[in-house]
Amino acid sequence: MTVKPATPHGNFDYLPRGLVIVSNLLYFASPIALAFLLVANQQCMMSWCMVPEDVIQQFQANEPPTDFPVFVNTDIESSSALWGALGSVMHDAQDIHDNLLRTLLVPHHGYEITTAGDSFQLAFHNIADAVAYCLEVQQKLLQQEWPQAFVDCHMPGSATITTHQSLLKRPKMVFHGVRVRMGIHASNPAEGDLVNQVHPVTGRMMYVGLSELIGREVSDIGCGGQIIVTAPIVRWLRINLAQRTEWAKAHPCLFYDMGSISTCSCGFIHPLNLSIGVHRIQDLKIDLGIAQVVPLSLHERVGMFPPRSSTVRFDSPRCPESSYYSLLISPHQPQYPSYPQSAFFRSPCDQGDISLMA
């Protein structure tokens, strides 16, 4: 008697063909559905699963901005001299600095592009988060427990400075711990293409283009404890402070514009009129309109920053035939009266120079 061997699929011969087709479709479609749930809809899934808000913020902070990010670059003042003199003490101080900057990235949805020594290159999804981050960093740096040897060394960039308010009040700290210079620049289409690419070693998103170069230049303009911003940030601040938006109420600050002072604190105007003006970037042939932003609680700092020798006043004549773009506007164009002397513009008579004015 011959026994016919059983085929591995013999048990499925009696199943309806339609059921087999449906099961196959579900089998092959399940990885696609899983990928959608894990990647395309992660925030909704985490909210639905009642994941804590701080975990969701941590996830969002790891997402790199794609379309026209806002760049923030930071650097510790006199870090080389401090490292040479203090050694391990400076190592501990920089650890405190690094931990603070990374911790505050989470609530402000910032993205760490890279670090070089004590310098951070960061990217944010919008101006509101970038400015709020810088304001909070400057305030929280004063509250850190810095090594006593670092505080006592009294070197440039480490000395604690206080102001006396009255006999009944304790002296107010204006500088304490490391002094971090910060620069903010919002990229925009007028500055050309911004290429996004993943670093082959670190796996972090990198940005290549004029906007990224300007962002790095801005951070080198200021002093330790100073926040320098470019024209797009100034325009955004001007609108929010004038309209007293919720952001302005939550982040009291001053910005010192081109010859004027704006504040989001009712009735407070600082007596000093310290505009920064225009900074010439020689390598890029750019006149960069800049201003400084300071937390309202630290407004005393403004009078302590030395003048910048690289800052110039922009008063050279412009030819009226300036090219018009949505973000590149000549101040001589009468059809745009809202911001006299306030725009981005490129003029044919500039011989290739670009002026980015606030």
XYZ file of C-alpha atoms in Angstrom:
358
model
C 0.000 0.000 0.000
C 1.344 3.368 -0.990
C 0.912 6.247 1.420
C 0.719 9.667 -0.132
C 2.883 12.134 1.808
C 1.028 15.061 3.281
C 1.775 18.408 1.694
C 2.620 21.265 4.039
C -0.256 23.320 2.708
C -2.747 20.522 2.554
C -4.748 21.870 5.492
C -5.439 25.117 3.605
C -6.927 23.466 0.535
C -10.383 23.588 2.046
C -10.227 27.277 3.125
C -12.229 29.786 1.070
C -9.997 31.546 -1.438
C -11.257 34.968 -0.335
C -10.169 34.332 3.261
C -6.679 33.346 2.132
C -6.365 36.523 0.084
C -7.483 38.710 3.001
C -5.091 37.013 5.415
C -2.196 37.507 3.005
C -3.047 41.177 2.594
C -3.143 41.659 6.360
C 0.153 39.828 6.751
C 1.998 42.005 4.270
C 0.248 45.256 5.276
C 0.933 44.925 9.011
C 4.562 46.202 8.805
C 3.367 49.279 6.908
C 0.707 49.977 9.520
C 3.226 49.482 12.316
C 5.659 51.894 10.661
C 2.912 54.509 10.395
C 2.007 54.151 14.063
C 5.625 54.320 15.216
C 6.843 57.109 12.947
C 4.109 59.150 11.281
C 1.750 59.334 14.229
C 3.967 58.961 17.264
C 2.719 61.977 19.174
C -0.936 60.942 18.805
C -0.124 57.402 19.867
C 1.833 58.575 22.903
C -1.009 60.894 23.921
C -3.557 58.102 23.437
C -1.417 55.779 25.578
C -1.240 58.521 28.264
C 2.519 58.892 28.007
C 3.745 61.637 30.416
C 4.077 65.094 28.897
C 7.793 65.328 29.698
C 8.427 62.154 27.691
C 6.495 63.597 24.723
C 8.524 66.808 24.960
C 11.741 64.793 25.026
C 10.661 63.031 21.844
C 9.757 66.315 20.137
C 13.087 67.824 21.160
C 14.816 65.074 19.216
C 13.053 66.016 15.992
C 15.213 68.263 13.789
C 13.548 71.283 12.156
C 13.342 70.928 8.409
C 11.857 74.038 6.767
C 13.795 77.192 7.609
C 14.970 76.530 11.171
C 15.897 79.195 13.705
C 19.576 78.853 14.577
C 20.996 79.457 18.040
C 24.765 79.358 18.555
C 26.372 79.646 21.977
C 29.901 80.014 23.309
C 31.524 80.489 26.738
C 33.485 83.708 27.084
C 37.222 83.354 27.836
C 36.911 79.570 27.939
C 40.485 78.940 26.740
C 41.957 81.117 29.494
C 39.695 79.515 32.087
C 40.698 76.021 30.998
C 44.378 76.954 31.132
C 44.147 78.396 34.625
C 41.582 76.165 36.315
C 41.841 72.760 34.624
C 39.600 70.259 36.426
C 37.587 73.061 38.038
C 36.679 74.354 34.593
C 35.809 70.788 33.601
C 33.212 70.669 36.391
C 31.907 74.131 35.433
C 31.494 73.126 31.803
C 29.615 69.983 32.832
C 27.123 72.197 34.677
C 26.875 74.435 31.601
C 26.385 71.525 29.189
C 23.755 69.807 31.339
C 21.763 73.025 31.701
C 21.761 73.817 27.991
C 20.671 70.277 27.094
C 18.019 70.123 29.821
C 16.370 73.349 28.687
C 16.246 72.136 25.083
C 13.422 69.752 25.983
C 10.674 72.215 27.043
C 11.595 74.551 24.177
C 11.631 71.801 21.512
C 15.202 72.570 20.516
C 17.510 70.318 18.530
C 21.223 69.907 19.188
C 23.040 69.934 15.863
C 26.569 69.640 17.170
C 29.029 70.846 19.800
C 32.619 71.997 19.454
C 34.334 72.313 22.803
C 32.085 74.588 24.836
C 30.142 75.870 21.806
C 26.643 74.596 21.004
C 24.942 74.800 17.609
C 21.189 74.423 18.029
C 18.098 74.621 15.830
C 14.522 75.486 16.760
C 11.216 75.132 14.962
C 10.186 78.758 15.525
C 11.387 82.120 16.819
C 9.259 81.949 19.970
C 10.995 78.823 21.259
C 14.470 80.062 20.297
C 14.179 83.420 22.090
C 12.472 81.879 25.135
C 15.265 79.315 25.355
C 18.018 81.935 25.326
C 16.260 84.097 27.902
C 15.817 81.147 30.253
C 19.411 79.969 29.829
C 20.762 83.381 30.840
C 18.561 83.437 33.938
C 19.164 79.822 34.982
C 22.947 80.177 34.662
C 22.840 82.537 37.673
C 21.090 79.881 39.760
C 23.599 77.066 39.252
C 25.924 75.866 42.013
C 29.255 76.666 40.429
C 32.483 75.274 41.928
C 33.732 77.622 44.622
C 37.216 77.683 43.096
C 35.678 78.873 39.839
C 33.766 81.684 41.538
C 36.761 82.773 43.616
C 39.268 82.964 40.760
C 37.904 86.375 39.593
C 39.166 85.849 36.061
C 37.503 87.565 33.086
C 34.408 85.559 32.268
C 33.996 84.107 35.757
C 33.733 87.003 38.227
C 30.439 87.432 40.041
C 28.994 90.942 39.675
C 26.188 92.284 41.841
C 24.251 95.528 42.007
C 23.042 97.186 45.194
C 19.320 97.893 45.058
C 18.705 99.394 48.504
C 19.785 98.979 52.101
C 16.818 96.703 52.783
C 17.423 94.364 49.852
C 20.163 91.867 49.230
C 22.564 92.638 46.390
C 21.242 91.405 43.069
C 23.453 89.094 40.988
C 23.893 90.271 37.419
C 26.684 87.857 36.465
C 27.513 84.572 38.171
C 29.266 81.517 36.807
C 30.240 81.062 33.175
C 29.208 83.831 30.795
C 27.613 82.515 27.632
C 27.286 84.583 24.463
C 24.335 83.614 22.301
C 23.256 84.479 18.767
C 19.845 83.896 17.146
C 19.126 83.988 13.428
C 15.976 82.826 11.632
C 16.629 81.406 8.177
C 14.376 82.422 5.299
C 14.050 81.802 1.538
C 15.683 85.143 0.696
C 19.023 83.752 1.849
C 19.021 80.935 -0.689
C 18.775 77.185 -0.359
C 19.421 75.513 2.961
C 20.524 71.920 2.468
C 19.595 69.397 5.158
C 21.771 66.310 5.450
C 22.487 63.669 8.068
C 26.051 63.481 9.364
C 27.449 60.048 8.462
C 29.137 59.595 11.859
C 26.959 61.342 14.454
C 23.644 60.708 12.715
C 22.579 64.277 13.531
C 20.889 66.587 11.063
C 23.226 69.170 9.550
C 22.422 72.362 7.670
C 24.484 73.879 4.883
C 23.763 77.310 3.424
C 24.047 81.067 3.916
C 21.547 81.073 6.793
C 23.668 78.632 8.760
C 26.797 80.726 8.141
C 25.045 83.886 9.317
C 23.860 82.071 12.438
C 27.428 81.160 13.343
C 28.683 84.689 12.689
C 26.019 86.220 14.935
C 27.166 84.237 17.958
C 30.668 85.709 17.664
C 29.460 89.325 17.816
C 28.352 89.540 21.426
C 30.016 89.339 24.816
C 29.486 86.714 27.481
C 25.939 86.992 28.844
C 24.691 88.830 25.748
C 22.001 87.641 23.285
C 22.423 89.028 19.763
C 19.530 88.719 17.299
C 19.132 89.537 13.608
C 16.443 91.398 11.693
C 13.775 88.627 11.480
C 13.936 88.189 15.247
C 13.687 91.945 15.814
C 10.573 92.216 13.637
C 8.957 89.289 15.442
C 9.785 90.774 18.852
C 8.543 94.216 17.829
C 5.147 92.809 16.875
C 4.772 90.606 19.954
C 5.859 93.255 22.431
C 3.621 95.881 20.845
C 0.597 93.570 20.878
C 1.418 92.188 24.336
C 0.875 88.621 23.253
C 0.786 85.689 25.648
C 4.392 84.950 24.735
C 5.446 88.497 25.664
C 3.666 88.271 29.019
C 5.293 84.924 29.800
C 8.801 86.062 28.787
C 9.438 89.625 30.033
C 12.377 91.018 28.128
C 13.886 94.087 26.523
C 15.300 94.375 23.050
C 17.533 97.230 22.065
C 16.755 97.985 18.453
C 18.278 100.364 15.899
C 18.164 103.501 18.030
C 15.051 102.602 20.027
C 14.050 100.550 23.051
C 11.090 98.208 23.328
C 9.856 96.349 26.368
C 7.032 94.031 27.297
C 6.904 95.245 30.882
C 4.221 97.824 31.572
C 5.714 101.257 31.948
C 9.347 100.149 32.112
C 11.817 101.902 29.828
C 15.500 101.554 30.544
C 17.259 104.947 30.603
C 20.089 103.760 28.351
C 19.589 103.945 24.615
C 22.143 101.363 23.537
C 21.334 100.171 20.039
C 23.929 97.932 18.454
C 23.491 98.920 14.845
C 24.817 97.071 11.840
C 27.561 94.479 11.798
C 29.675 94.004 8.686
C 30.548 90.383 7.879
C 33.558 90.924 5.659
C 33.909 87.374 4.358
C 30.271 87.206 3.251
C 30.030 90.885 2.190
C 26.940 91.360 4.311
C 25.760 94.303 6.401
C 23.830 92.523 9.121
C 21.208 94.446 11.071
C 21.426 93.330 14.690
C 20.009 94.099 18.123
C 20.361 92.621 21.584
C 17.761 90.973 23.785
C 18.036 90.789 27.556
C 15.720 89.317 30.220
C 13.902 92.087 32.024
C 15.248 90.781 35.332
C 18.810 91.306 34.059
C 18.410 94.683 32.356
C 21.369 96.023 34.351
C 23.670 93.985 32.124
C 23.151 96.238 29.133
C 25.234 99.091 30.521
C 28.090 96.696 31.311
C 28.700 95.401 27.801
C 31.542 97.182 25.987
C 30.851 98.733 22.568
C 31.619 96.547 19.596
C 34.352 97.865 17.327
C 33.035 95.791 14.403
C 29.629 97.465 14.556
C 28.934 100.225 12.057
C 26.094 102.597 11.370
C 24.363 102.039 8.076
C 23.707 105.371 6.427
C 25.155 105.005 2.913
C 22.814 106.008 0.075
C 20.888 103.328 -1.764
C 19.862 103.497 -5.371
C 16.073 103.493 -5.920
C 16.176 100.654 -8.445
C 16.457 98.014 -5.702
C 15.188 94.595 -6.602
C 11.942 93.638 -4.850
C 11.388 90.322 -3.133
C 8.870 89.263 -0.528
C 11.552 89.537 2.153
C 14.104 91.657 0.321
C 12.833 95.214 0.273
C 14.531 98.520 -0.294
C 13.718 101.144 2.351
C 13.214 103.630 -0.511
C 10.206 101.774 -1.864
C 7.174 103.904 -0.907
C 4.678 101.052 -1.312
C 5.980 99.427 1.873
C 5.512 102.148 4.515
C 5.048 99.902 7.555
C 8.780 99.512 8.205
C 10.712 102.541 6.996
C 14.412 101.683 7.053
C 13.250 98.257 8.182
C 13.650 95.339 5.837
C 15.854 92.971 3.962
C 17.042 94.418 0.719
C 19.488 93.841 -2.063
C 20.492 96.793 -4.203
C 22.138 96.644 -7.628
C 24.438 99.489 -6.668
C 25.869 97.459 -3.762
C 28.306 95.539 -5.981
C 27.124 92.233 -4.618
C 26.775 93.197 -0.969
C 23.655 92.142 0.889
C 22.130 94.258 3.626
C 20.004 92.538 6.243
C 18.438 95.393 8.134
C 16.076 95.276 11.080
